[in-house]
Coordinates of C-alpha atoms in Angstrom, one line a residue:
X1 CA 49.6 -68.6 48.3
X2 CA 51.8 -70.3 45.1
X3 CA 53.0 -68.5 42.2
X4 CA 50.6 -70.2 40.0
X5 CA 47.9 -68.1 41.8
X6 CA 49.1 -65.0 41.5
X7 CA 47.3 -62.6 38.2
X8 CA 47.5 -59.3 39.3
X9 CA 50.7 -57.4 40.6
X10 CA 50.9 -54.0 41.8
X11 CA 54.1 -52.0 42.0
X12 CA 54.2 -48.8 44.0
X13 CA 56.4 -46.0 42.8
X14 CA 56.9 -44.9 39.4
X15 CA 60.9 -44.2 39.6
X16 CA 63.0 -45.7 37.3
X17 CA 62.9 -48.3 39.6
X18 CA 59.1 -49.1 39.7
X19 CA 58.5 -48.4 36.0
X20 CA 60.8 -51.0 34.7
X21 CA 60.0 -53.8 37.3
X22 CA 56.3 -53.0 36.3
X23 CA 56.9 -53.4 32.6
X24 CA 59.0 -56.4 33.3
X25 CA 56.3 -58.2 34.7
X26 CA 53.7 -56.9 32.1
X27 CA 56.2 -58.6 29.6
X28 CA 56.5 -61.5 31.1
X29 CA 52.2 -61.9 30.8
X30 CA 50.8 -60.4 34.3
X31 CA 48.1 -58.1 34.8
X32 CA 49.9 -54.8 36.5
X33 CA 48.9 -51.6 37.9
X34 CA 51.8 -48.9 38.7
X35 CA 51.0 -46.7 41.3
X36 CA 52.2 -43.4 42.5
X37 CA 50.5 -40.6 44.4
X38 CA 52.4 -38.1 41.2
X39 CA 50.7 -38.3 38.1
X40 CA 54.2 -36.3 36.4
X41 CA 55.8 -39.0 37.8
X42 CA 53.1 -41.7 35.8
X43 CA 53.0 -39.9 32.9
X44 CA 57.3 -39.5 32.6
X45 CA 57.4 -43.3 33.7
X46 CA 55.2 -44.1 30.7
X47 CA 57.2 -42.0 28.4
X48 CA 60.5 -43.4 29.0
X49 CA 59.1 -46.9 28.8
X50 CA 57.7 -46.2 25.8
X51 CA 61.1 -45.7 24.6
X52 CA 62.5 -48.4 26.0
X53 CA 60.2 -50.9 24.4
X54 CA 60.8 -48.7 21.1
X55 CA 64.5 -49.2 21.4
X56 CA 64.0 -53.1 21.9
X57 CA 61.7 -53.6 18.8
X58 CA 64.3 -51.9 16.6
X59 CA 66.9 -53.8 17.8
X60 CA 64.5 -56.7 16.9
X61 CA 64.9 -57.9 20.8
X62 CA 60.9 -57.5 20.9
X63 CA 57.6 -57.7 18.4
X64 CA 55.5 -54.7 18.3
X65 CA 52.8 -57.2 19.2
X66 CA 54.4 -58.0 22.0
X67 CA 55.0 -54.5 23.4
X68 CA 51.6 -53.8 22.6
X69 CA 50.3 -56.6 24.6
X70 CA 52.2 -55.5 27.7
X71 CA 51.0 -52.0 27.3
X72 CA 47.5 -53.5 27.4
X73 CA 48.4 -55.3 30.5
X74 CA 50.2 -52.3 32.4
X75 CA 47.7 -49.5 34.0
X76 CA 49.2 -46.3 35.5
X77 CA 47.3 -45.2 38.5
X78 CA 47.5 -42.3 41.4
X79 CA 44.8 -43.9 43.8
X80 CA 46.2 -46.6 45.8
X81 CA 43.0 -47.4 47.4
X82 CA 41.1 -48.7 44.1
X83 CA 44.2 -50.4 43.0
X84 CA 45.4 -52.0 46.4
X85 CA 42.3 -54.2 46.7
X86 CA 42.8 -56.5 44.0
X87 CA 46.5 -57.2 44.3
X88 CA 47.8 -61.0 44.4
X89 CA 51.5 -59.7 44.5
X90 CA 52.8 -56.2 45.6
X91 CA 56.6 -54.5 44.8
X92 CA 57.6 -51.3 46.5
X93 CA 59.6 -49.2 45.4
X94 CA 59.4 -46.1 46.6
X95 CA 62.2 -43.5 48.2
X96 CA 64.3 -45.2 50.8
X97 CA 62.9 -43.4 53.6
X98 CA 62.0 -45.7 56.8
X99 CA 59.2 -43.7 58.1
X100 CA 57.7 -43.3 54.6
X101 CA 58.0 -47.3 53.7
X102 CA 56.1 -48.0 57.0
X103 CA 53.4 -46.0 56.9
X104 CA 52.7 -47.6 53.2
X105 CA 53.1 -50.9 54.3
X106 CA 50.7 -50.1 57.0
X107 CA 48.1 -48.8 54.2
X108 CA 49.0 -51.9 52.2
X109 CA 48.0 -54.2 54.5
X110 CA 44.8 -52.1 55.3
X111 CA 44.1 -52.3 51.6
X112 CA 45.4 -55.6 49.7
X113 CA 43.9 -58.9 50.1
X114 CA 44.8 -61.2 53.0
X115 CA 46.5 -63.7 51.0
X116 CA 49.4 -60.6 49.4
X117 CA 52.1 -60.8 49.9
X118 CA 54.3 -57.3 50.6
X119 CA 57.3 -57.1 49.0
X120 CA 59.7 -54.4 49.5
X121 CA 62.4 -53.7 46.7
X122 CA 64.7 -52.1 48.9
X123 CA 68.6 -53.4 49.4
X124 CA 68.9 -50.7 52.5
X125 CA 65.8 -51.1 54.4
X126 CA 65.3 -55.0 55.5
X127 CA 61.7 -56.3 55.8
X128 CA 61.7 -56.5 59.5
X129 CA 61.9 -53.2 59.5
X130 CA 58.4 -52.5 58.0
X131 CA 56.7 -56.0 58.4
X132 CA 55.8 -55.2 61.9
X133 CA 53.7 -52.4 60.2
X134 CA 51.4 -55.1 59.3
X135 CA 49.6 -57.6 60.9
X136 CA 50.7 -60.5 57.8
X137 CA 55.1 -60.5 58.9
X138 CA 54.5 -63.6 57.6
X139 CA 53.8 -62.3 54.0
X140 CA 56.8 -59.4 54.0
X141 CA 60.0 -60.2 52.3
X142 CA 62.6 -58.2 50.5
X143 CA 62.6 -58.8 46.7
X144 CA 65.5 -57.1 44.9
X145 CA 65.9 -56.0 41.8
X146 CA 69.0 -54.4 40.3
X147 CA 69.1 -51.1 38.0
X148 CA 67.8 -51.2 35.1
X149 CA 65.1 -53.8 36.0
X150 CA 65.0 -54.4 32.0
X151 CA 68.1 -56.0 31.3
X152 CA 69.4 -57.3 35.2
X153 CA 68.8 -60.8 35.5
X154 CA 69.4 -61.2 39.4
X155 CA 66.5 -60.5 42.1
X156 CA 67.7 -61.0 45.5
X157 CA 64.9 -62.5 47.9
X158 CA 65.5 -62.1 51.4
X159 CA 63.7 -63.4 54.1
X160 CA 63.5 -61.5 57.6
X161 CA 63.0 -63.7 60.7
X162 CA 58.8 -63.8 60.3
X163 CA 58.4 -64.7 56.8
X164 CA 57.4 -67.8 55.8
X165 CA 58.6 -70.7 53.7
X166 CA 55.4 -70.4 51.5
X167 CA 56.5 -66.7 50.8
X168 CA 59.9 -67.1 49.6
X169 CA 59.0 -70.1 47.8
X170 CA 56.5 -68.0 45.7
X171 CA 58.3 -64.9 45.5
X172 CA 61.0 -67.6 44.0
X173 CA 58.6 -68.7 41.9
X174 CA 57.4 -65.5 40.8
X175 CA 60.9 -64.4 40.0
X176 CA 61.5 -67.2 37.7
X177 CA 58.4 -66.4 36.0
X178 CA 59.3 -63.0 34.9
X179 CA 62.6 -64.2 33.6
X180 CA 64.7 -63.3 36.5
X181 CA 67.6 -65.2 38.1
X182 CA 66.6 -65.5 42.3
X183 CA 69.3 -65.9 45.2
X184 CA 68.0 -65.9 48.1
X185 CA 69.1 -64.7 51.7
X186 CA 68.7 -66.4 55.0
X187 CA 68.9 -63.7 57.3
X188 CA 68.9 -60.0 56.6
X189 CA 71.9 -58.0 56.1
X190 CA 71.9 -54.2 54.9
X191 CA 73.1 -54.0 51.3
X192 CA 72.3 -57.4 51.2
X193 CA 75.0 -59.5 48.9
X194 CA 75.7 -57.7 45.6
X195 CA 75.4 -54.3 46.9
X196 CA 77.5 -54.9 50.0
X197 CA 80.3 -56.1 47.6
X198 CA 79.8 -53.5 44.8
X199 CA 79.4 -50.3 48.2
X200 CA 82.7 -51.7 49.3
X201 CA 84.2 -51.1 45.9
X202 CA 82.5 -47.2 45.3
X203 CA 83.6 -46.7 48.7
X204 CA 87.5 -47.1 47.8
X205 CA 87.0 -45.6 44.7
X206 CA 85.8 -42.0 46.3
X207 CA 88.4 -42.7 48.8
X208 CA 90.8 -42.4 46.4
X209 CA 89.0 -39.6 44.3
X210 CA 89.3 -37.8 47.6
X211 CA 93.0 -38.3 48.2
X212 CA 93.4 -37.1 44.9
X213 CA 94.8 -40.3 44.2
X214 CA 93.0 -40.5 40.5
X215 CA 90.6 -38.6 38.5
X216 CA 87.0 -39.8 38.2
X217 CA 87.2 -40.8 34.8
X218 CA 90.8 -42.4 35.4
X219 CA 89.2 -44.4 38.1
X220 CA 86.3 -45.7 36.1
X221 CA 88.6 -46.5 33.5
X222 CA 90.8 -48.7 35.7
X223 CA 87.9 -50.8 36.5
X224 CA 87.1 -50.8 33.1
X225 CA 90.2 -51.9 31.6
X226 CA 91.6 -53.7 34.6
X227 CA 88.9 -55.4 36.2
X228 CA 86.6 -55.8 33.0
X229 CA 83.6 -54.1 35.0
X230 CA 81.0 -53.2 32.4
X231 CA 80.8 -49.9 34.0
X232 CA 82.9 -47.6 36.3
X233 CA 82.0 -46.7 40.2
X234 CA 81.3 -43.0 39.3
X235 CA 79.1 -43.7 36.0
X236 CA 77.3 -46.5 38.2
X237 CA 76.5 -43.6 40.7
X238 CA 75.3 -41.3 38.1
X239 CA 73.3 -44.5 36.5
X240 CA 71.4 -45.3 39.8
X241 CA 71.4 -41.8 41.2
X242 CA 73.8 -40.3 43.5
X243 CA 71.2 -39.6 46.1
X244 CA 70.6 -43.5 46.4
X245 CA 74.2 -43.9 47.5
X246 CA 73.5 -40.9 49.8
X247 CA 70.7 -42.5 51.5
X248 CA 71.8 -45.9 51.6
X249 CA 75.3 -44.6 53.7
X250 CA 72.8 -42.8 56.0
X251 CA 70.6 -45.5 56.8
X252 CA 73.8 -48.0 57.7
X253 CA 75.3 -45.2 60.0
X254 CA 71.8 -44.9 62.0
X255 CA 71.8 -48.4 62.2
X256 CA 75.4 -49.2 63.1
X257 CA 76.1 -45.7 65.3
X258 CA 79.3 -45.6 63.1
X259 CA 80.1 -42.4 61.5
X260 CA 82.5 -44.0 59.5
X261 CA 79.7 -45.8 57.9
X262 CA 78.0 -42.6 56.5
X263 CA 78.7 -41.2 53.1
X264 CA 81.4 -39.9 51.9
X265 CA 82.1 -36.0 51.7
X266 CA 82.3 -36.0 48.0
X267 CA 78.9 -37.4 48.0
X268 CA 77.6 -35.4 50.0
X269 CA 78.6 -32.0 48.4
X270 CA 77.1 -33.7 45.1
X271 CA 73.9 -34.3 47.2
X272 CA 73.9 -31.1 49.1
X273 CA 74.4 -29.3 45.4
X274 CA 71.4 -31.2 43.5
X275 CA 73.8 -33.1 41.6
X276 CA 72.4 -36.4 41.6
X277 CA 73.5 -38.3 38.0
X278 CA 71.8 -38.6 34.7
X279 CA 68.3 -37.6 36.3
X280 CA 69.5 -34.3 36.9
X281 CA 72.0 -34.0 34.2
X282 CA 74.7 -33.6 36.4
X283 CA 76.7 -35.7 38.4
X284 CA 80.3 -37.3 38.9
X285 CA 79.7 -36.4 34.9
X286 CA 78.0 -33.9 33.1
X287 CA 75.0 -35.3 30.8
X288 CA 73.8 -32.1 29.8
X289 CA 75.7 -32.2 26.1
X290 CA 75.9 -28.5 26.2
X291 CA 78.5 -27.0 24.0
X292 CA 79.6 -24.6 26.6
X293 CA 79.9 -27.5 28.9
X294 CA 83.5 -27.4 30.4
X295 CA 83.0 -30.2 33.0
X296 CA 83.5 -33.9 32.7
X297 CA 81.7 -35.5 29.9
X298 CA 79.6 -38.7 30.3
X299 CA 81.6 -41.5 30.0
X300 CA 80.7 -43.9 26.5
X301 CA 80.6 -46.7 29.0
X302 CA 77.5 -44.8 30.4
X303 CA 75.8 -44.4 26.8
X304 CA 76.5 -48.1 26.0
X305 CA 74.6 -49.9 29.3
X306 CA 72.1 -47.0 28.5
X307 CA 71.3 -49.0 25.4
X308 CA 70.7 -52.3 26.4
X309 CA 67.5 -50.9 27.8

């Protein structure tokens, strides 16, 4: 199947994640259906885009029109069945739990049309490791996108060792059509390229937290100031959720039997304590802007990328 074919496109998972990449193609003309099996999670998905698109027409970035048009093009749904059936294209992005992504790719393949292809947005999970859930390999591929989906540019298309040219060629294709920037990977790597670079750098940066080397925010400003990040390690954790950074150390330590590889300790009190960034309204910083708040304050950095959305 080419790119040109594709009309309909069904994201699964309605985190911050999945709602963006949905509206992203909605915006960029597609027919799209987000799914979840949580109709809180569809109905606070909705909100938030709402706002997002409410931001972007005020900051004349958008028409109203075309908000309104991508609305009409968007569909919230709970049942996967009705929706599955019609899909040209399909985007995970659900929780990075092996066992969970494999028995919905298994449902997936039950469900969408023989000419799908599956798509997994993962960067921790490669698409070996659920495309032998399937009986289309062939049609499974890792397509990437980076937090927030809205205003990244870069989608990372990786190939596992069953995929075809004619998938990465659309999902290319595809990415170019919804106004993304596409790299692609030849063979499969956990973390893939950006992440493995960016892990490396959050890595050190607890490291050092944990020596008591530097303060969180004194950390984040160093990158800041120093390196001319847009963002710090620790407001980047809270952005993308702490609990993301949690899993993703978990999954590399299974695979490489290296403790070393696991998460951090830090990270895992913050896990262990429900402290998972913005979503929760604590993290590395606190976002609850209460007055008897005596913890660290979210960074301005934070507030700033916030608003690009």
């Amino acid at each position: 199947m080419t790119a040109d074919k594709i009309q309909k496109i069904l994201v699964v998972g309605a985190g911050a994640m999945g709602s963006q990449i949905a509206m992203v193609c909605a915006l960029a003309g597609y027919q799209v259906t987000l799914q979840d099996v949580s109709n809180e999670s569809l109905l606070k998905a909705k909100d938030a885009l709402q706002g997002h698109m409410k931001r972007r027409v005020e900051k004349g970035r958008l028409t109203q029109a075309q908000v309104d048009e991508a609305f009409a093009r968007l569909t919230f749904a709970d049942n996967l069945e009705q929706v599955a059936r019609e899909a040209d294209f399909v985007i995970e992005a659900i929780i990075e739990k092996l066992d969970v992504k494999r028995e919905l790719f298994s449902e997936l393949d039950r469900l969408t049309p023989a000419h799908a292809i599956l798509a997994t947005n993962s960067s921790t999970i490669v698409s070996s490791k659920v495309a032998d859930a399937t009986k289309r390999p062939d049609r499974v591929c890792n397509m990437h996108f980076f937090n927030p989906a809205l205003v990244m540019e870069l989608v990372e298309v990786v190939r596992n060792p069953h995929t075809s040219q004619e998938t990465v060629d659309t999902t290319i294709e595809l990415t170019r059509k919804i106004g993304k920037i596409p790299i692609v990977l030849q063979k499969e790597i956990s973390g893939f390229v950006a992440n493995r670079i960016l892990g490396a750098m959050m890595d050190e940066a607890v490291s050092l937290y944990e020596q008591g080397i530097a303060s969180v925010e004194d950390i984040d400003l160093a990158c800041l100031k120093a390196l001319n990040h847009p963002i710090g390690p620790f407001a980047l954790m809270d952005l993308t959720g702490i609990d993301v950074n949690y899993y993703v150390r978990m999954q590399r330590m299974e695979e490489t039997g290296n403790p070393e590889a696991g998460p951090k300790k830090a990270v895992i009190e913050k896990f262990e304590k429900g402290e998972l960034g913005r979503k929760t309204g604590k993290g590395w910083y606190d976002y609850t802007n209460s007055s008897q708040n005596t913890g660290r304050t979210a960074p301005a950095a934070v507030g700033a990328k916030e608003g690009q959305a």
